[in-house]
mmCIF file of C-alpha atoms in Angstrom:
data_model
loop_
_atom_site.group_PDB
_atom_site.id
_atom_site.type_symbol
_atom_site.label_atom_id
_atom_site.label_comp_id
_atom_site.label_asym_id
_atom_site.label_seq_id
_atom_site.Cartn_x
_atom_site.Cartn_y
_atom_site.Cartn_z
ATOM 1 C CA MET A 1 0.004 0.009 0.005
ATOM 2 C CA LEU A 2 1.216 3.542 -0.824
ATOM 3 C CA ASN A 3 1.991 5.904 2.028
ATOM 4 C CA GLN A 4 0.764 9.528 1.983
ATOM 5 C CA LYS A 5 3.860 10.980 0.339
ATOM 6 C CA GLN A 6 3.523 8.502 -2.498
ATOM 7 C CA ILE A 7 -0.206 9.142 -2.815
ATOM 8 C CA ASP A 8 0.405 12.890 -3.082
ATOM 9 C CA TYR A 9 2.986 12.224 -5.822
ATOM 10 C CA VAL A 10 0.472 9.946 -7.694
ATOM 11 C CA MET A 11 -2.177 12.680 -7.552
ATOM 12 C CA GLU A 12 0.270 15.363 -8.637
ATOM 13 C CA THR A 13 1.415 13.240 -11.580
ATOM 14 C CA ILE A 14 -2.085 12.435 -12.741
ATOM 15 C CA ALA A 15 -2.997 16.192 -12.404
ATOM 16 C CA ARG A 16 -0.168 17.073 -14.802
ATOM 17 C CA MET A 17 -1.239 14.330 -17.204
ATOM 18 C CA PHE A 18 -4.906 15.453 -17.184
ATOM 19 C CA PRO A 19 -5.096 19.042 -16.053
ATOM 20 C CA ASP A 20 -8.383 19.663 -17.828
ATOM 21 C CA ALA A 21 -10.243 16.586 -16.670
ATOM 22 C CA HIS A 22 -13.944 17.157 -16.422
ATOM 23 C CA CYS A 23 -17.396 15.516 -16.591
ATOM 24 C CA GLU A 24 -17.809 14.353 -20.219
ATOM 25 C CA LEU A 25 -21.575 13.844 -20.094
ATOM 26 C CA ASN A 26 -23.256 16.552 -22.127
ATOM 27 C CA HIS A 27 -25.888 18.550 -20.229
ATOM 28 C CA ARG A 28 -27.266 22.001 -19.864
ATOM 29 C CA ASN A 29 -28.608 21.975 -16.321
ATOM 30 C CA PRO A 30 -28.680 19.809 -13.134
ATOM 31 C CA PHE A 31 -31.800 17.883 -14.262
ATOM 32 C CA GLU A 32 -30.261 16.871 -17.595
ATOM 33 C CA LEU A 33 -27.086 15.836 -15.823
ATOM 34 C CA ALA A 34 -29.143 13.581 -13.487
ATOM 35 C CA ILE A 35 -30.750 11.956 -16.478
ATOM 36 C CA ALA A 36 -27.394 11.474 -18.266
ATOM 37 C CA VAL A 37 -25.761 9.992 -15.150
ATOM 38 C CA MET A 38 -28.667 7.544 -14.692
ATOM 39 C CA LEU A 39 -28.289 6.525 -18.358
ATOM 40 C CA SER A 40 -24.483 6.054 -17.965
ATOM 41 C CA ALA A 41 -24.724 3.155 -15.578
ATOM 42 C CA GLN A 42 -22.926 0.213 -17.100
ATOM 43 C CA CYS A 43 -22.561 2.228 -20.287
ATOM 44 C CA THR A 44 -19.977 4.606 -21.802
ATOM 45 C CA ASP A 45 -20.347 8.374 -21.662
ATOM 46 C CA ALA A 46 -19.793 8.384 -25.413
ATOM 47 C CA LEU A 47 -22.852 6.287 -26.092
ATOM 48 C CA VAL A 48 -24.977 8.401 -23.716
ATOM 49 C CA ASN A 49 -23.906 11.494 -25.476
ATOM 50 C CA ARG A 50 -25.073 10.117 -28.713
ATOM 51 C CA VAL A 51 -28.550 9.583 -27.275
ATOM 52 C CA THR A 52 -29.081 12.719 -25.123
ATOM 53 C CA PRO A 53 -29.094 15.496 -27.780
ATOM 54 C CA ALA A 54 -32.360 14.181 -29.191
ATOM 55 C CA LEU A 55 -33.683 13.152 -25.802
ATOM 56 C CA PHE A 56 -33.130 16.602 -24.243
ATOM 57 C CA GLU A 57 -34.670 18.305 -27.198
ATOM 58 C CA LYS A 58 -37.840 16.199 -26.657
ATOM 59 C CA TYR A 59 -37.941 16.214 -22.869
ATOM 60 C CA HIS A 60 -37.162 19.396 -20.928
ATOM 61 C CA GLU A 61 -38.943 19.014 -17.580
ATOM 62 C CA PRO A 62 -39.813 16.154 -15.242
ATOM 63 C CA GLU A 63 -43.474 16.371 -16.436
ATOM 64 C CA ASP A 64 -42.356 15.699 -20.061
ATOM 65 C CA TYR A 65 -41.004 12.220 -19.125
ATOM 66 C CA LEU A 66 -44.330 11.391 -17.566
ATOM 67 C CA ALA A 67 -46.442 12.754 -20.428
ATOM 68 C CA VAL A 68 -45.623 9.821 -22.691
ATOM 69 C CA PRO A 69 -46.099 6.054 -22.370
ATOM 70 C CA VAL A 70 -43.144 4.298 -20.821
ATOM 71 C CA GLU A 71 -42.790 2.315 -24.030
ATOM 72 C CA GLU A 72 -42.118 5.541 -25.928
ATOM 73 C CA LEU A 73 -39.352 6.558 -23.506
ATOM 74 C CA GLN A 74 -37.914 3.079 -23.834
ATOM 75 C CA ARG A 75 -37.734 3.510 -27.568
ATOM 76 C CA ASP A 76 -35.940 6.804 -27.198
ATOM 77 C CA ILE A 77 -33.149 5.339 -25.114
ATOM 78 C CA ARG A 78 -33.215 1.787 -26.656
ATOM 79 C CA SER A 79 -29.581 1.896 -27.821
ATOM 80 C CA ILE A 80 -28.464 2.172 -24.227
ATOM 81 C CA GLY A 81 -28.099 -0.962 -22.066
ATOM 82 C CA LEU A 82 -30.704 -1.722 -19.408
ATOM 83 C CA PHE A 83 -33.046 0.768 -21.235
ATOM 84 C CA ARG A 84 -36.277 -0.631 -19.623
ATOM 85 C CA THR A 85 -34.948 -0.391 -16.141
ATOM 86 C CA LYS A 86 -33.554 3.086 -16.802
ATOM 87 C CA ALA A 87 -36.806 4.303 -18.350
ATOM 88 C CA LYS A 88 -38.671 3.108 -15.205
ATOM 89 C CA HIS A 89 -36.271 4.784 -12.872
ATOM 90 C CA ILE A 90 -36.309 8.077 -14.838
ATOM 91 C CA ARG A 91 -40.073 8.213 -14.644
ATOM 92 C CA GLN A 92 -40.090 7.334 -10.964
ATOM 93 C CA MET A 93 -37.454 10.019 -10.196
ATOM 94 C CA CYS A 94 -39.507 12.627 -12.153
ATOM 95 C CA ALA A 95 -42.690 11.708 -10.291
ATOM 96 C CA CYS A 96 -40.846 12.149 -7.002
ATOM 97 C CA LEU A 97 -39.406 15.483 -8.061
ATOM 98 C CA ILE A 98 -42.841 16.740 -8.977
ATOM 99 C CA GLU A 99 -44.566 15.464 -5.805
ATOM 100 C CA ASP A 100 -41.864 16.276 -3.229
ATOM 101 C CA ASP A 101 -39.498 18.933 -4.589
ATOM 102 C CA ASN A 102 -41.512 21.192 -6.839
ATOM 103 C CA GLY A 103 -39.861 19.649 -9.942
ATOM 104 C CA GLN A 104 -36.346 20.749 -8.733
ATOM 105 C CA LEU A 105 -33.407 18.441 -7.900
ATOM 106 C CA PRO A 106 -32.167 18.615 -4.303
ATOM 107 C CA GLU A 107 -28.552 19.781 -4.030
ATOM 108 C CA THR A 108 -27.170 17.516 -1.341
ATOM 109 C CA ARG A 109 -26.130 13.861 -1.653
ATOM 110 C CA ASP A 110 -28.212 12.785 1.311
ATOM 111 C CA GLU A 111 -31.358 14.127 -0.400
ATOM 112 C CA LEU A 112 -30.418 12.946 -3.860
ATOM 113 C CA VAL A 113 -29.957 9.308 -2.847
ATOM 114 C CA LYS A 114 -33.608 9.242 -1.672
ATOM 115 C CA LEU A 115 -34.718 9.568 -5.347
ATOM 116 C CA PRO A 116 -35.452 6.358 -7.341
ATOM 117 C CA GLY A 117 -32.549 5.257 -9.529
ATOM 118 C CA ILE A 118 -30.025 7.532 -7.858
ATOM 119 C CA GLY A 119 -27.350 5.721 -5.768
ATOM 120 C CA ARG A 120 -24.434 7.191 -3.887
ATOM 121 C CA LYS A 121 -22.129 7.402 -6.987
ATOM 122 C CA THR A 122 -24.760 9.204 -9.031
ATOM 123 C CA ALA A 123 -25.539 11.498 -6.203
ATOM 124 C CA ASN A 124 -21.912 12.370 -5.780
ATOM 125 C CA VAL A 125 -21.592 13.271 -9.448
ATOM 126 C CA ILE A 126 -24.646 15.468 -9.385
ATOM 127 C CA ALA A 127 -23.705 17.247 -6.159
ATOM 128 C CA SER A 128 -20.221 17.850 -7.362
ATOM 129 C CA VAL A 129 -20.741 18.746 -11.027
ATOM 130 C CA ALA A 130 -24.061 20.454 -10.882
ATOM 131 C CA PHE A 131 -23.862 22.101 -7.459
ATOM 132 C CA GLY A 132 -20.154 22.550 -6.851
ATOM 133 C CA GLN A 133 -20.001 20.449 -3.650
ATOM 134 C CA PRO A 134 -16.831 18.551 -2.760
ATOM 135 C CA ALA A 135 -17.436 14.910 -3.556
ATOM 136 C CA ILE A 136 -15.661 11.831 -4.982
ATOM 137 C CA ALA A 137 -17.767 9.458 -7.080
ATOM 138 C CA VAL A 138 -16.193 5.984 -7.316
ATOM 139 C CA ASP A 139 -16.937 4.493 -10.709
ATOM 140 C CA THR A 140 -15.220 1.517 -12.339
ATOM 141 C CA HIS A 141 -12.266 3.663 -13.420
ATOM 142 C CA VAL A 142 -11.620 5.194 -10.024
ATOM 143 C CA GLU A 143 -11.993 1.856 -8.312
ATOM 144 C CA ARG A 144 -9.633 0.060 -10.732
ATOM 145 C CA VAL A 145 -6.968 2.761 -10.721
ATOM 146 C CA THR A 146 -6.813 3.160 -6.953
ATOM 147 C CA LYS A 147 -6.517 -0.575 -6.451
ATOM 148 C CA ARG A 148 -3.999 -1.096 -9.099
ATOM 149 C CA LEU A 149 -1.692 1.607 -7.717
ATOM 150 C CA GLY A 150 -2.085 0.391 -4.165
ATOM 151 C CA ILE A 151 -3.951 3.443 -2.789
ATOM 152 C CA CYS A 152 -6.682 1.008 -1.781
ATOM 153 C CA ARG A 153 -6.805 -2.653 -1.046
ATOM 154 C CA TRP A 154 -7.991 -5.163 -3.599
ATOM 155 C CA LYS A 155 -10.782 -6.343 -1.282
ATOM 156 C CA ASP A 156 -12.080 -2.777 -0.514
ATOM 157 C CA SER A 157 -15.710 -2.074 -1.303
ATOM 158 C CA VAL A 158 -16.671 0.942 -3.355
ATOM 159 C CA LEU A 159 -17.666 2.800 -0.244
ATOM 160 C CA GLU A 160 -14.269 1.948 1.323
ATOM 161 C CA VAL A 161 -12.444 3.299 -1.721
ATOM 162 C CA GLU A 162 -14.467 6.520 -1.524
ATOM 163 C CA LYS A 163 -13.706 6.924 2.207
ATOM 164 C CA THR A 164 -10.009 6.270 1.697
ATOM 165 C CA LEU A 165 -9.797 8.883 -0.961
ATOM 166 C CA MET A 166 -11.706 11.389 1.151
ATOM 167 C CA LYS A 167 -9.198 10.791 3.867
ATOM 168 C CA ARG A 168 -6.090 10.879 1.728
ATOM 169 C CA VAL A 169 -7.063 13.783 -0.568
ATOM 170 C CA PRO A 170 -7.676 17.351 0.597
ATOM 171 C CA ARG A 171 -11.381 18.185 0.577
ATOM 172 C CA GLU A 172 -10.955 21.099 -1.792
ATOM 173 C CA LYS A 173 -9.437 18.668 -4.320
ATOM 174 C CA TRP A 174 -12.052 15.934 -4.146
ATOM 175 C CA SER A 175 -14.052 16.796 -7.162
ATOM 176 C CA LEU A 176 -11.021 17.436 -9.452
ATOM 177 C CA THR A 177 -9.374 14.303 -8.164
ATOM 178 C CA HIS A 178 -12.460 12.271 -9.111
ATOM 179 C CA HIS A 179 -12.388 13.626 -12.700
ATOM 180 C CA ARG A 180 -8.653 13.122 -13.046
ATOM 181 C CA LEU A 181 -8.758 9.499 -11.824
ATOM 182 C CA ILE A 182 -11.482 8.838 -14.280
ATOM 183 C CA PHE A 183 -9.513 10.299 -17.172
ATOM 184 C CA PHE A 184 -6.409 8.376 -16.078
ATOM 185 C CA GLY A 185 -8.459 5.149 -16.146
ATOM 186 C CA ARG A 186 -10.390 5.924 -19.259
ATOM 187 C CA TYR A 187 -7.468 7.128 -21.436
ATOM 188 C CA HIS A 188 -4.287 5.684 -19.920
ATOM 189 C CA CYS A 189 -4.723 2.871 -17.369
ATOM 190 C CA LYS A 190 -7.456 1.078 -19.287
ATOM 191 C CA ALA A 191 -9.034 -2.096 -18.013
ATOM 192 C CA ALA A 192 -7.943 -4.485 -20.653
ATOM 193 C CA ASN A 193 -4.876 -2.746 -22.082
ATOM 194 C CA PRO A 194 -3.256 -0.333 -19.647
ATOM 195 C CA ASN A 195 -0.319 1.706 -21.044
ATOM 196 C CA CYS A 196 2.189 0.432 -18.500
ATOM 197 C CA PRO A 197 5.366 0.828 -20.560
ATOM 198 C CA GLU A 198 4.838 4.616 -20.872
ATOM 199 C CA CYS A 199 3.307 5.198 -17.433
ATOM 200 C CA PRO A 200 5.117 7.725 -15.234
ATOM 201 C CA LEU A 201 3.711 5.871 -12.243
ATOM 202 C CA LEU A 202 5.033 2.427 -13.099
ATOM 203 C CA ASP A 203 7.619 2.393 -10.370
ATOM 204 C CA LEU A 204 4.926 2.777 -7.784
ATOM 205 C CA CYS A 205 2.228 0.600 -9.417
ATOM 206 C CA ARG A 206 2.071 -2.890 -8.113
ATOM 207 C CA GLU A 207 -0.251 -4.077 -10.904
ATOM 208 C CA GLY A 208 1.908 -2.363 -13.625
ATOM 209 C CA GLN A 209 5.089 -4.003 -12.319
ATOM 210 C CA LYS A 210 3.360 -7.372 -12.192
ATOM 211 C CA ARG A 211 2.229 -6.982 -15.753
ATOM 212 C CA MET A 212 5.620 -5.858 -17.037
ATOM 213 C CA LYS A 213 7.504 -8.587 -15.236
ATOM 214 C CA SER A 214 5.156 -11.168 -16.668
ATOM 215 C CA ARG A 215 6.097 -9.939 -20.132
ATOM 216 C CA GLY A 216 9.786 -9.955 -19.333
ATOM 217 C CA ASP A 217 10.347 -6.310 -20.243
ATOM 218 C CA PHE A 218 10.109 -4.531 -16.981
ATOM 219 C CA ILE A 219 13.721 -3.589 -16.774
ATOM 220 C CA ALA A 220 13.947 -2.525 -20.434
ATOM 221 C CA ALA A 221 10.852 -0.337 -20.108
ATOM 222 C CA ARG A 222 12.435 1.705 -17.301
ATOM 223 C CA LYS A 223 15.668 2.380 -19.113
#
């Protein structure tokens, strides 16, 4: 496991690699962001961004999603995985917003997670991106990267990863760190084909060293 000095170095290195990391889900307001994040579960941001332009032109307010049959909404998001479940959750969330929140999204994670289809990760993204609150959302990229590097333990749950990062990273850097770790995992330390030979963190990465040694070119890669 990495110590605090090593973790600080990791975060500084990733910050230099991806200084402009940001939420890549297209949206114009907090409500659209919530819809986009719900659609992104087990799906790439790129695919969601291909669907949402037409979706957001058709549906503007929570009432719009309830004004059509669920089958119509399903057709509108059919190219996205789990579209039936997501259509159901979107409509349930919209109903709750209309009934309990005057059609407006609550701004805190504790209130957001009470809405159907919005778990802790989704709530963290919305609170951070839409409302500027410090938060770390642990998606598959964040979990993979922190465990490969040794910031977290292999056996840690998603919640344990989040709590470790909240403890190890200054509060004012939580949101930026979340986006930078995602970019690092999405574009460099990929799940199936991480760019270990050219990684500036290879000397600290237990998974990277293991992969390079198994290929027999660890020493050559570091020369």
